[in-house]
Amino acid sequence: MSADGTILGVGTPNDMSHWTDTVRDDRFADKVLMPGFVEGHAHLMEGSIWEYTYLGHFGRIAPDGHHWPGVGTTEALISRLQECASVAPEGPVVGWGFDPLFVPGERLTRQHLDQVSQERPVIVFHSNMHLITANSVAMDLAGYGCGTDLPGVIRNTDGSLHGELHEMGAMFPVMRRIGTSFRQLTGGRDAIWNFARSACRTGVTTSTDLLNELGDDAVDELRSVTGEESFPLRLVPMLSAMSMPTAQLTDRAKVLAARSTDRLRLGGVKIVTDGSIQGFTAQMKTPGYYRGKAQGIWNIAPDALRTMATYLNRAGIQMHIHVNGDAASLAAIEALEAALSEHYLPDHRHTLQHCQMADQAQLRRAAALGCCVNFFANHLYYFGDKHHDITMGPERANRMNPCRSALDLGLPLAIHSDAPVTPLGPLFTAWCAVNRLTDSGRRLGAPERITLDEALHAITLGAAFTLKLDGEVGSIEVGKRADFAVLEDDPYEMGGEALKDVGVWGTVSGGRAIEAGSF
């Protein structure tokens, strides 16, 4: 390794003998080194959201190693929030990770949350981060009442406010007024360091923050924290396309790109088209949702998406486009076709993020455009049974996140966690793509399974490719960054079926070893 943290040579000790002044280091003689894992779709909220109360169905591990058990009933959810309110007797009461698909009985309402407090605002983020449920105080703060006519503000059959709010236009007024905006959740020194702790525990040495408003103060803070000598992670934040008018995005993205450093890479743009499949806000083609009422919402309308894609593509700016439903992926593909027809951009690597319901025809069109895909493989385990039984039905659930098809069509492939929506952990994500098993053990779409080699490539060089960092990270090669995932077990000895059980010691970042839990 050179003084600047790059790899000088790869091979046996004899192969290294021509390098002078080298020191043999046997610290990892009983470990396995892989290229540092690259998480191509996560959020800095993974570092900040833990200041609130976890309410999810599955148990989770916080960045500090604390285990939070899952919550299975509305009564248990209310009790946990009441306990939180008693510990912190002032300010809003906030929970996160909740998903009504896993909770029997009546869907969570504002009246349920009024039991937590009738004086303080109470909100619960759904696990998908595309929905919240708010109590009456929080709804009042946003000015929501009987006369409110805003898409995403859900009403009961009698016309009264339910408390559930769908997508950004309905959520943001409440979030801003109680101090839980996405801007606040993606900043702060402690949040950035907490995110790095989670990354180190899972072998991640490069990660995105795939939606950030990236104001000047936020960028200054990111540069400051990532510039600390001991910071162990390369961060790739993406500018939120919702943060400013389309005409201003290109200039801002270029200004940000010029502020990049070794451990902070800027310049890409994230566009959110539709919502969440399990939240019924993703935009679906016919036949729509299998069971449950469709609430498909466009966060950006197809015509506006087409205009935005044309602007950004013409300026040479890479786009990462959130598309969950197949109507959304179709709109994105059509927008990119128009943009690239108007201005050909070599090696653009525009990436379809999530892209869970794209069919073979859409994937062929994406491949013809030179796009990349980053599938939400973790959905197969965490929500696969619900997709099979409720949201998509058996046929479409079996083709969700079609990794095999994408590779066969020549699409550059990454897979991701979308942390904190599901836990950060690339080896688990790879296990999902290899095995396609749900929480109940059902195998969803065996023909879409990929091999162990392909899955490990998707969480290293594949993800790096989607970020245009494949020349620096993602593989162990001369001249690349000395970034490694340090494993307790050999994935090839463990095999694809046990990939999720491979232990992680920590990481090496730029040649510096960092044990998980040591900072």
Short mmCIF file of C-alpha atoms in Angstrom, two decimals:
data_model
loop_
_atom_site.label_atom_id
_atom_site.label_comp_id
_atom_site.label_asym_id
_atom_site.label_seq_id
_atom_site.Cartn_x
_atom_site.Cartn_y
_atom_site.Cartn_z
CA MET A 1 0.00 0.00 0.00
CA SER A 2 1.24 3.49 -0.84
CA ALA A 3 1.29 6.48 1.47
CA ASP A 4 -1.94 7.80 0.00
CA GLY A 5 -3.84 4.58 0.74
CA THR A 6 -3.78 2.94 -2.69
CA ILE A 7 -2.83 -0.63 -3.57
CA LEU A 8 0.72 -1.09 -4.88
CA GLY A 9 0.60 -4.78 -5.65
CA VAL A 10 -1.57 -7.89 -5.45
CA GLY A 11 -0.30 -11.44 -5.00
CA THR A 12 2.01 -13.52 -2.81
CA PRO A 13 4.79 -12.15 -0.58
CA ASN A 14 7.24 -13.06 -3.34
CA ASP A 15 5.21 -11.00 -5.79
CA MET A 16 5.60 -8.05 -3.44
CA SER A 17 9.37 -8.41 -2.99
CA HIS A 18 10.26 -5.82 -5.64
CA TRP A 19 8.66 -3.10 -3.52
CA THR A 20 11.24 -1.69 -1.11
CA ASP A 21 10.65 -0.53 2.47
CA THR A 22 7.62 -2.78 2.88
CA VAL A 23 6.46 -4.16 6.22
CA ARG A 24 4.72 -7.53 6.52
CA ASP A 25 1.40 -7.27 8.37
CA ASP A 26 -0.18 -10.53 9.52
CA ARG A 27 -3.10 -9.05 11.47
CA PHE A 28 -5.60 -10.60 9.12
CA ALA A 29 -3.91 -13.94 8.56
CA ASP A 30 -7.01 -15.72 9.92
CA LYS A 31 -9.48 -13.41 8.15
CA VAL A 32 -10.75 -13.08 4.61
CA LEU A 33 -10.29 -9.81 2.71
CA MET A 34 -12.78 -8.78 0.06
CA PRO A 35 -13.11 -5.48 -1.75
CA GLY A 36 -14.87 -3.04 0.55
CA PHE A 37 -18.62 -3.38 0.05
CA VAL A 38 -20.35 -0.58 -1.85
CA GLU A 39 -23.90 0.30 -0.79
CA GLY A 40 -25.45 1.93 -3.83
CA HIS A 41 -28.73 2.96 -2.21
CA ALA A 42 -28.85 4.01 1.44
CA HIS A 43 -29.54 7.18 3.41
CA LEU A 44 -27.75 9.10 6.14
CA MET A 45 -31.01 8.77 8.06
CA GLU A 46 -29.64 5.37 9.06
CA GLY A 47 -27.40 7.39 11.37
CA SER A 48 -29.98 9.87 12.68
CA ILE A 49 -33.26 7.96 12.82
CA TRP A 50 -32.17 6.03 15.91
CA GLU A 51 -32.73 9.09 18.10
CA TYR A 52 -36.40 8.20 17.65
CA THR A 53 -38.31 5.11 18.79
CA TYR A 54 -38.09 1.98 16.66
CA LEU A 55 -41.51 0.41 15.92
CA GLY A 56 -40.82 -2.11 13.16
CA HIS A 57 -41.93 -5.72 12.86
CA PHE A 58 -38.41 -7.15 12.62
CA GLY A 59 -35.80 -6.75 15.35
CA ARG A 60 -33.03 -4.31 14.45
CA ILE A 61 -29.48 -3.50 15.55
CA ALA A 62 -28.71 0.18 16.18
CA PRO A 63 -25.35 1.69 15.17
CA ASP A 64 -24.18 1.35 18.79
CA GLY A 65 -24.93 -2.38 18.73
CA HIS A 66 -28.12 -2.19 20.81
CA HIS A 67 -30.83 -4.66 19.76
CA TRP A 68 -34.36 -3.30 19.40
CA PRO A 69 -37.03 -6.05 19.44
CA GLY A 70 -39.84 -5.87 16.93
CA VAL A 71 -43.34 -4.59 17.66
CA GLY A 72 -46.28 -6.79 16.68
CA THR A 73 -49.46 -5.04 17.81
CA THR A 74 -50.96 -1.58 17.89
CA GLU A 75 -51.17 -1.81 21.68
CA ALA A 76 -47.44 -2.56 21.94
CA LEU A 77 -46.69 0.33 19.57
CA ILE A 78 -48.71 2.77 21.67
CA SER A 79 -47.07 1.49 24.86
CA ARG A 80 -43.56 1.94 23.46
CA LEU A 81 -44.36 5.49 22.35
CA GLN A 82 -45.89 6.30 25.74
CA GLU A 83 -42.70 5.09 27.40
CA CYS A 84 -40.68 7.30 25.04
CA ALA A 85 -42.92 10.28 25.89
CA SER A 86 -42.45 9.74 29.61
CA VAL A 87 -38.65 9.68 29.28
CA ALA A 88 -38.59 12.91 27.22
CA PRO A 89 -41.51 14.97 28.59
CA GLU A 90 -41.18 17.81 26.05
CA GLY A 91 -41.20 18.10 22.27
CA PRO A 92 -42.61 15.81 19.60
CA VAL A 93 -42.90 12.05 20.06
CA VAL A 94 -41.58 10.26 16.98
CA GLY A 95 -41.50 6.60 16.01
CA TRP A 96 -40.24 4.89 12.88
CA GLY A 97 -40.07 1.55 11.09
CA PHE A 98 -43.79 0.79 11.40
CA ASP A 99 -45.56 -1.17 8.66
CA PRO A 100 -49.31 -1.75 8.90
CA LEU A 101 -49.08 -4.88 6.73
CA PHE A 102 -47.52 -6.67 9.71
CA VAL A 103 -49.92 -5.40 12.39
CA PRO A 104 -53.28 -7.18 12.75
CA GLY A 105 -56.52 -5.33 13.29
CA GLU A 106 -57.50 -1.78 12.52
CA ARG A 107 -54.95 0.32 10.65
CA LEU A 108 -53.11 2.83 12.85
CA THR A 109 -55.04 6.14 13.06
CA ARG A 110 -54.59 9.58 14.58
CA GLN A 111 -56.92 8.52 17.41
CA HIS A 112 -54.51 5.71 18.31
CA LEU A 113 -51.66 8.22 18.49
CA ASP A 114 -53.83 10.61 20.49
CA GLN A 115 -53.57 7.98 23.24
CA VAL A 116 -49.85 8.77 23.39
CA SER A 117 -50.47 12.51 23.80
CA GLN A 118 -53.22 15.02 23.19
CA GLU A 119 -50.89 17.96 23.91
CA ARG A 120 -47.76 17.05 21.97
CA PRO A 121 -47.35 16.19 18.29
CA VAL A 122 -46.88 12.48 17.67
CA ILE A 123 -45.89 11.00 14.32
CA VAL A 124 -44.90 7.55 13.15
CA PHE A 125 -42.79 7.06 10.03
CA HIS A 126 -43.79 3.96 8.10
CA SER A 127 -40.87 1.71 7.24
CA ASN A 128 -40.92 2.80 3.59
CA MET A 129 -40.47 6.50 4.55
CA HIS A 130 -43.15 7.38 2.00
CA LEU A 131 -45.99 7.44 4.56
CA ILE A 132 -46.47 8.79 8.06
CA THR A 133 -49.30 8.59 10.56
CA ALA A 134 -49.83 11.69 12.73
CA ASN A 135 -51.92 12.45 15.80
CA SER A 136 -54.49 15.24 15.94
CA VAL A 137 -52.05 17.80 17.35
CA ALA A 138 -49.60 17.22 14.49
CA MET A 139 -52.38 17.42 11.92
CA ASP A 140 -53.58 20.70 13.43
CA LEU A 141 -50.06 22.15 13.31
CA ALA A 142 -50.00 21.54 9.56
CA GLY A 143 -53.41 23.19 9.17
CA TYR A 144 -55.10 19.98 8.05
CA GLY A 145 -58.83 20.01 8.67
CA CYS A 146 -62.24 19.32 7.16
CA GLY A 147 -61.54 21.65 4.23
CA THR A 148 -58.16 20.18 3.31
CA ASP A 149 -58.06 18.97 -0.29
CA LEU A 150 -54.52 17.71 -0.84
CA PRO A 151 -53.46 14.45 -2.52
CA GLY A 152 -52.15 12.03 0.07
CA VAL A 153 -54.16 13.36 3.03
CA ILE A 154 -56.22 10.26 3.75
CA ARG A 155 -59.80 10.42 4.98
CA ASN A 156 -62.15 7.91 6.59
CA THR A 157 -65.36 6.88 4.85
CA ASP A 158 -67.23 9.58 6.79
CA GLY A 159 -64.85 12.25 5.46
CA SER A 160 -62.93 12.78 8.70
CA LEU A 161 -59.14 12.87 8.72
CA HIS A 162 -57.63 9.42 9.23
CA GLY A 163 -54.16 10.56 10.26
CA GLU A 164 -52.25 8.75 7.52
CA LEU A 165 -50.35 10.94 5.07
CA HIS A 166 -49.01 9.62 1.76
CA GLU A 167 -45.94 10.93 -0.05
CA MET A 168 -43.96 14.12 0.13
CA GLY A 169 -46.61 16.73 -0.60
CA ALA A 170 -48.81 15.56 2.26
CA MET A 171 -46.03 14.58 4.69
CA PHE A 172 -43.70 17.56 4.50
CA PRO A 173 -45.99 20.20 6.09
CA VAL A 174 -46.26 18.06 9.23
CA MET A 175 -42.60 17.03 9.26
CA ARG A 176 -41.34 20.60 8.90
CA ARG A 177 -43.53 21.93 11.69
CA ILE A 178 -42.36 19.41 14.25
CA GLY A 179 -38.68 19.42 13.24
CA THR A 180 -38.38 16.04 11.53
CA SER A 181 -37.82 17.09 7.92
CA PHE A 182 -35.61 14.94 5.72
CA ARG A 183 -33.16 17.85 5.67
CA GLN A 184 -32.79 17.60 9.45
CA LEU A 185 -32.55 13.82 9.30
CA THR A 186 -29.65 13.88 6.84
CA GLY A 187 -27.37 16.25 8.75
CA GLY A 188 -25.39 16.52 11.93
CA ARG A 189 -21.98 15.26 12.92
CA ASP A 190 -23.38 12.54 15.17
CA ALA A 191 -25.65 11.23 12.41
CA ILE A 192 -22.79 11.05 9.92
CA TRP A 193 -20.59 9.19 12.38
CA ASN A 194 -23.44 6.85 13.36
CA PHE A 195 -23.91 6.01 9.70
CA ALA A 196 -20.20 5.20 9.46
CA ARG A 197 -20.55 2.90 12.49
CA SER A 198 -23.33 0.96 10.81
CA ALA A 199 -21.25 0.78 7.63
CA CYS A 200 -18.20 -0.58 9.43
CA ARG A 201 -20.26 -3.28 11.17
CA THR A 202 -21.37 -4.57 7.76
CA GLY A 203 -18.14 -4.26 5.74
CA VAL A 204 -19.21 -1.15 3.81
CA THR A 205 -16.43 1.24 2.82
CA THR A 206 -18.36 3.29 0.22
CA SER A 207 -22.00 4.28 0.49
CA THR A 208 -24.49 6.63 -1.06
CA ASP A 209 -26.76 9.03 0.74
CA LEU A 210 -29.37 8.87 -1.96
CA LEU A 211 -31.48 11.93 -1.20
CA ASN A 212 -30.04 15.11 0.27
CA GLU A 213 -30.87 18.79 -0.29
CA LEU A 214 -27.13 19.54 0.03
CA GLY A 215 -27.31 23.17 1.02
CA ASP A 216 -24.02 24.98 1.55
CA ASP A 217 -24.05 24.44 5.33
CA ALA A 218 -24.78 20.74 4.91
CA VAL A 219 -21.95 20.35 2.41
CA ASP A 220 -19.55 22.22 4.67
CA GLU A 221 -20.45 19.83 7.48
CA LEU A 222 -20.06 16.76 5.26
CA ARG A 223 -16.66 17.96 4.07
CA SER A 224 -15.59 18.65 7.63
CA VAL A 225 -16.65 15.27 9.06
CA THR A 226 -15.50 13.13 6.14
CA GLY A 227 -12.24 15.09 6.14
CA GLU A 228 -11.39 13.94 9.67
CA GLU A 229 -8.42 11.60 9.47
CA SER A 230 -10.21 8.82 11.34
CA PHE A 231 -13.43 8.89 9.30
CA PRO A 232 -13.73 5.39 7.76
CA LEU A 233 -16.19 5.77 4.90
CA ARG A 234 -16.46 7.20 1.39
CA LEU A 235 -19.79 8.99 1.04
CA VAL A 236 -21.64 9.67 -2.21
CA PRO A 237 -24.61 11.99 -1.49
CA MET A 238 -27.06 12.72 -4.29
CA LEU A 239 -28.74 16.09 -4.72
CA SER A 240 -32.51 15.89 -4.29
CA ALA A 241 -34.29 16.97 -7.47
CA MET A 242 -37.11 18.23 -5.23
CA SER A 243 -34.85 20.79 -3.57
CA MET A 244 -35.04 23.44 -6.32
CA PRO A 245 -36.53 24.23 -9.74
CA THR A 246 -35.35 22.06 -12.63
CA ALA A 247 -33.53 24.94 -14.34
CA GLN A 248 -31.35 25.42 -11.25
CA LEU A 249 -30.48 21.75 -10.70
CA THR A 250 -27.80 21.55 -13.37
CA ASP A 251 -25.83 24.53 -12.06
CA ARG A 252 -26.10 23.33 -8.48
CA ALA A 253 -24.98 19.81 -9.37
CA LYS A 254 -21.90 21.20 -11.12
CA VAL A 255 -21.04 23.44 -8.15
CA LEU A 256 -21.34 20.43 -5.86
CA ALA A 257 -19.18 18.23 -8.10
CA ALA A 258 -16.38 20.79 -7.79
CA ARG A 259 -16.52 20.43 -3.99
CA SER A 260 -15.83 16.68 -4.03
CA THR A 261 -12.99 15.23 -1.99
CA ASP A 262 -11.45 11.79 -1.65
CA ARG A 263 -14.08 10.70 0.88
CA LEU A 264 -16.98 12.84 -0.33
CA ARG A 265 -18.19 12.52 -3.93
CA LEU A 266 -20.80 14.94 -5.20
CA GLY A 267 -22.45 15.81 -8.49
CA GLY A 268 -25.22 13.26 -9.05
CA VAL A 269 -28.95 13.94 -8.81
CA LYS A 270 -31.70 11.77 -7.29
CA ILE A 271 -35.22 11.93 -8.71
CA VAL A 272 -38.18 10.35 -6.87
CA THR A 273 -40.99 9.49 -9.27
CA ASP A 274 -43.53 7.38 -7.39
CA GLY A 275 -43.94 5.96 -3.90
CA SER A 276 -43.87 2.62 -2.10
CA ILE A 277 -45.34 -0.72 -3.19
CA GLN A 278 -46.19 -1.86 0.34
CA GLY A 279 -47.61 1.61 0.99
CA PHE A 280 -49.80 1.30 -2.15
CA THR A 281 -48.40 4.62 -3.44
CA ALA A 282 -46.18 3.16 -6.18
CA GLN A 283 -47.53 3.76 -9.68
CA MET A 284 -48.67 0.44 -11.17
CA LYS A 285 -49.76 -0.52 -14.67
CA THR A 286 -52.81 -2.72 -15.21
CA PRO A 287 -53.93 -4.79 -13.31
CA GLY A 288 -52.74 -2.58 -10.43
CA TYR A 289 -52.63 -3.88 -6.90
CA TYR A 290 -53.68 -7.44 -6.09
CA ARG A 291 -55.46 -6.58 -2.84
CA GLY A 292 -55.83 -3.26 -1.07
CA LYS A 293 -56.78 0.18 -2.30
CA ALA A 294 -54.39 1.79 -4.76
CA GLN A 295 -53.11 5.22 -3.70
CA GLY A 296 -50.60 5.69 -6.51
CA ILE A 297 -48.99 9.12 -6.28
CA TRP A 298 -46.55 10.86 -8.61
CA ASN A 299 -43.91 12.83 -6.71
CA ILE A 300 -43.00 14.19 -10.14
CA ALA A 301 -45.44 13.90 -13.04
CA PRO A 302 -44.23 12.08 -16.20
CA ASP A 303 -44.17 15.29 -18.29
CA ALA A 304 -42.11 17.09 -15.66
CA LEU A 305 -39.83 14.07 -15.38
CA ARG A 306 -39.24 14.18 -19.12
CA THR A 307 -38.28 17.87 -18.94
CA MET A 308 -35.99 17.32 -15.98
CA ALA A 309 -34.26 14.32 -17.57
CA THR A 310 -33.62 16.34 -20.73
CA TYR A 311 -32.07 19.23 -18.78
CA LEU A 312 -29.83 17.03 -16.66
CA ASN A 313 -28.75 14.71 -19.45
CA ARG A 314 -27.85 17.64 -21.71
CA ALA A 315 -25.64 18.99 -18.90
CA GLY A 316 -23.89 15.63 -18.49
CA ILE A 317 -25.26 15.00 -14.99
CA GLN A 318 -25.86 11.45 -13.87
CA MET A 319 -29.40 10.67 -12.67
CA HIS A 320 -30.48 8.10 -10.11
CA ILE A 321 -34.22 7.66 -10.55
CA HIS A 322 -36.47 6.08 -7.91
CA VAL A 323 -39.01 3.84 -9.65
CA ASN A 324 -40.95 1.21 -7.70
CA GLY A 325 -44.06 0.47 -9.75
CA ASP A 326 -43.94 -0.60 -13.40
CA ALA A 327 -45.81 2.52 -14.51
CA ALA A 328 -43.06 4.59 -12.90
CA SER A 329 -40.23 2.58 -14.46
CA LEU A 330 -41.94 2.97 -17.84
CA ALA A 331 -42.20 6.74 -17.36
CA ALA A 332 -38.51 6.93 -16.44
CA ILE A 333 -37.42 4.83 -19.42
CA GLU A 334 -39.49 6.97 -21.78
CA ALA A 335 -38.04 10.14 -20.26
CA LEU A 336 -34.49 8.82 -20.70
CA GLU A 337 -35.22 7.72 -24.27
CA ALA A 338 -36.35 11.25 -25.08
CA ALA A 339 -33.39 12.83 -23.30
CA LEU A 340 -30.79 10.60 -24.92
CA SER A 341 -32.37 11.00 -28.35
CA GLU A 342 -32.12 14.75 -27.98
CA HIS A 343 -28.53 14.64 -26.67
CA TYR A 344 -26.41 11.49 -26.76
CA LEU A 345 -24.30 11.20 -23.61
CA PRO A 346 -21.57 8.55 -23.73
CA ASP A 347 -21.25 6.36 -20.64
CA HIS A 348 -23.98 8.23 -18.79
CA ARG A 349 -24.82 5.37 -16.38
CA HIS A 350 -28.22 6.80 -15.49
CA THR A 351 -29.51 4.31 -12.92
CA LEU A 352 -33.01 3.02 -12.23
CA GLN A 353 -33.24 2.64 -8.46
CA HIS A 354 -35.46 -0.04 -6.88
CA CYS A 355 -37.04 -0.83 -10.29
CA GLN A 356 -38.82 -3.69 -8.56
CA MET A 357 -41.64 -4.35 -11.00
CA ALA A 358 -39.96 -3.72 -14.36
CA ASP A 359 -40.81 -6.47 -16.82
CA GLN A 360 -38.66 -8.00 -19.55
CA ALA A 361 -39.74 -5.46 -22.16
CA GLN A 362 -38.79 -2.54 -19.92
CA LEU A 363 -35.45 -4.10 -19.03
CA ARG A 364 -34.63 -4.57 -22.72
CA ARG A 365 -35.34 -0.88 -23.36
CA ALA A 366 -33.22 0.13 -20.37
CA ALA A 367 -30.36 -2.03 -21.62
CA ALA A 368 -30.59 -0.50 -25.08
CA LEU A 369 -30.23 2.94 -23.49
CA GLY A 370 -27.08 1.96 -21.57
CA CYS A 371 -28.78 2.35 -18.19
CA CYS A 372 -27.89 0.61 -14.94
CA VAL A 373 -30.30 -1.00 -12.47
CA ASN A 374 -30.05 -1.19 -8.69
CA PHE A 375 -32.65 -3.63 -7.38
CA PHE A 376 -34.10 -3.64 -3.87
CA ALA A 377 -33.24 -7.29 -3.24
CA ASN A 378 -33.94 -7.04 0.50
CA HIS A 379 -37.64 -6.67 -0.31
CA LEU A 380 -37.72 -10.34 -1.26
CA TYR A 381 -37.12 -11.33 2.35
CA TYR A 382 -38.69 -8.52 4.36
CA PHE A 383 -41.83 -7.94 2.30
CA GLY A 384 -41.92 -10.91 -0.08
CA ASP A 385 -44.77 -12.71 1.68
CA LYS A 386 -46.84 -9.52 1.76
CA HIS A 387 -46.18 -8.93 -1.94
CA HIS A 388 -47.20 -12.51 -2.71
CA ASP A 389 -50.40 -12.42 -0.65
CA ILE A 390 -51.47 -8.75 -0.71
CA THR A 391 -49.76 -6.17 -2.92
CA MET A 392 -48.74 -7.91 -6.17
CA GLY A 393 -50.12 -11.43 -6.03
CA PRO A 394 -48.20 -14.66 -6.73
CA GLU A 395 -47.38 -14.14 -10.41
CA ARG A 396 -45.84 -10.69 -10.19
CA ALA A 397 -44.27 -11.27 -6.77
CA ASN A 398 -42.27 -14.11 -8.32
CA ARG A 399 -40.66 -11.74 -10.85
CA MET A 400 -39.95 -8.83 -8.51
CA ASN A 401 -36.37 -7.53 -8.48
CA PRO A 402 -35.41 -9.60 -11.55
CA CYS A 403 -31.64 -9.81 -11.11
CA ARG A 404 -31.17 -12.83 -13.42
CA SER A 405 -33.08 -11.19 -16.25
CA ALA A 406 -31.13 -7.96 -15.90
CA LEU A 407 -27.77 -9.73 -16.10
CA ASP A 408 -28.88 -11.88 -19.02
CA LEU A 409 -29.86 -8.70 -20.87
CA GLY A 410 -26.48 -7.11 -20.19
CA LEU A 411 -27.65 -4.51 -17.66
CA PRO A 412 -25.01 -3.42 -15.12
CA LEU A 413 -26.43 -4.63 -11.79
CA ALA A 414 -26.28 -3.45 -8.20
CA ILE A 415 -28.47 -4.53 -5.25
CA HIS A 416 -29.24 -2.58 -2.11
CA SER A 417 -30.81 -2.19 1.33
CA ASP A 418 -32.24 1.36 1.19
CA ALA A 419 -31.20 1.67 4.85
CA PRO A 420 -32.89 2.57 7.13
CA VAL A 421 -35.90 1.12 5.28
CA THR A 422 -34.24 -2.29 5.71
CA PRO A 423 -31.00 -2.94 7.62
CA LEU A 424 -27.68 -2.02 6.06
CA GLY A 425 -25.83 -5.24 5.28
CA PRO A 426 -24.57 -6.11 1.79
CA LEU A 427 -23.91 -9.77 2.59
CA PHE A 428 -27.54 -10.17 3.60
CA THR A 429 -28.61 -8.31 0.44
CA ALA A 430 -26.47 -10.68 -1.63
CA TRP A 431 -28.02 -13.65 0.19
CA CYS A 432 -31.47 -12.34 -0.79
CA ALA A 433 -30.52 -12.19 -4.49
CA VAL A 434 -28.95 -15.66 -4.43
CA ASN A 435 -31.76 -17.41 -2.55
CA ARG A 436 -34.90 -15.25 -3.03
CA LEU A 437 -36.39 -16.55 0.23
CA THR A 438 -39.09 -14.71 2.15
CA ASP A 439 -39.38 -14.42 5.91
CA SER A 440 -41.63 -17.51 5.92
CA GLY A 441 -39.19 -19.53 3.79
CA ARG A 442 -41.14 -19.27 0.54
CA ARG A 443 -38.91 -19.05 -2.55
CA LEU A 444 -40.02 -16.24 -4.84
CA GLY A 445 -39.16 -16.75 -8.50
CA ALA A 446 -36.35 -19.32 -8.53
CA PRO A 447 -35.53 -18.52 -12.20
CA GLU A 448 -34.49 -15.00 -11.10
CA ARG A 449 -31.82 -16.28 -8.69
CA ILE A 450 -28.21 -15.28 -9.37
CA THR A 451 -24.97 -17.04 -8.47
CA LEU A 452 -22.75 -16.32 -5.49
CA ASP A 453 -20.13 -14.76 -7.78
CA GLU A 454 -22.72 -12.50 -9.40
CA ALA A 455 -24.17 -11.41 -6.07
CA LEU A 456 -20.77 -10.54 -4.60
CA HIS A 457 -19.96 -8.60 -7.76
CA ALA A 458 -23.24 -6.68 -7.38
CA ILE A 459 -22.30 -5.45 -3.87
CA THR A 460 -18.76 -4.48 -4.88
CA LEU A 461 -17.79 -3.63 -8.46
CA GLY A 462 -21.39 -3.62 -9.69
CA ALA A 463 -22.47 -0.96 -7.24
CA ALA A 464 -19.24 0.98 -7.78
CA PHE A 465 -20.00 1.04 -11.51
CA THR A 466 -23.40 2.67 -10.94
CA LEU A 467 -21.60 5.45 -9.01
CA LYS A 468 -18.87 5.89 -11.62
CA LEU A 469 -16.32 4.86 -9.00
CA ASP A 470 -15.33 1.51 -10.50
CA GLY A 471 -11.90 2.93 -11.38
CA GLU A 472 -11.19 3.52 -7.69
CA VAL A 473 -13.11 1.00 -5.56
CA GLY A 474 -15.04 -2.25 -5.89
CA SER A 475 -12.17 -4.63 -6.62
CA ILE A 476 -8.68 -5.39 -5.34
CA GLU A 477 -6.40 -4.07 -8.06
CA VAL A 478 -3.16 -2.13 -8.32
CA GLY A 479 -3.82 1.59 -8.17
CA LYS A 480 -7.23 1.32 -6.50
CA ARG A 481 -8.06 2.45 -2.98
CA ALA A 482 -6.97 0.06 -0.24
CA ASP A 483 -10.56 -0.43 0.93
CA PHE A 484 -11.48 -3.89 2.19
CA ALA A 485 -14.26 -5.73 3.98
CA VAL A 486 -12.58 -7.89 6.63
CA LEU A 487 -14.58 -11.08 7.08
CA GLU A 488 -14.46 -13.77 9.75
CA ASP A 489 -15.54 -16.43 7.25
CA ASP A 490 -14.95 -17.26 3.60
CA PRO A 491 -18.17 -16.68 1.61
CA TYR A 492 -17.16 -19.41 -0.84
CA GLU A 493 -16.66 -21.94 1.93
CA MET A 494 -19.93 -20.94 3.58
CA GLY A 495 -21.78 -21.01 0.25
CA GLY A 496 -24.67 -18.97 -1.07
CA GLU A 497 -27.25 -20.48 1.29
CA ALA A 498 -25.30 -19.29 4.34
CA LEU A 499 -24.04 -15.99 2.94
CA LYS A 500 -26.05 -13.94 5.43
CA ASP A 501 -24.24 -15.70 8.30
CA VAL A 502 -20.73 -14.66 7.23
CA GLY A 503 -19.18 -12.70 10.08
CA VAL A 504 -17.71 -9.21 9.59
CA TRP A 505 -14.70 -8.13 11.66
CA GLY A 506 -14.72 -4.59 10.28
CA THR A 507 -13.15 -2.74 7.39
CA VAL A 508 -9.94 -1.30 6.00
CA SER A 509 -10.38 2.21 4.65
CA GLY A 510 -7.55 3.67 2.65
CA GLY A 511 -5.20 1.17 4.28
CA ARG A 512 -6.35 1.89 7.86
CA ALA A 513 -7.95 -1.01 9.73
CA ILE A 514 -11.12 -0.29 11.70
CA GLU A 515 -12.71 -2.96 13.89
CA ALA A 516 -16.50 -2.89 14.07
CA GLY A 517 -17.69 -1.33 17.33
CA SER A 518 -14.33 0.29 18.04
CA PHE A 519 -15.44 3.89 17.54
#
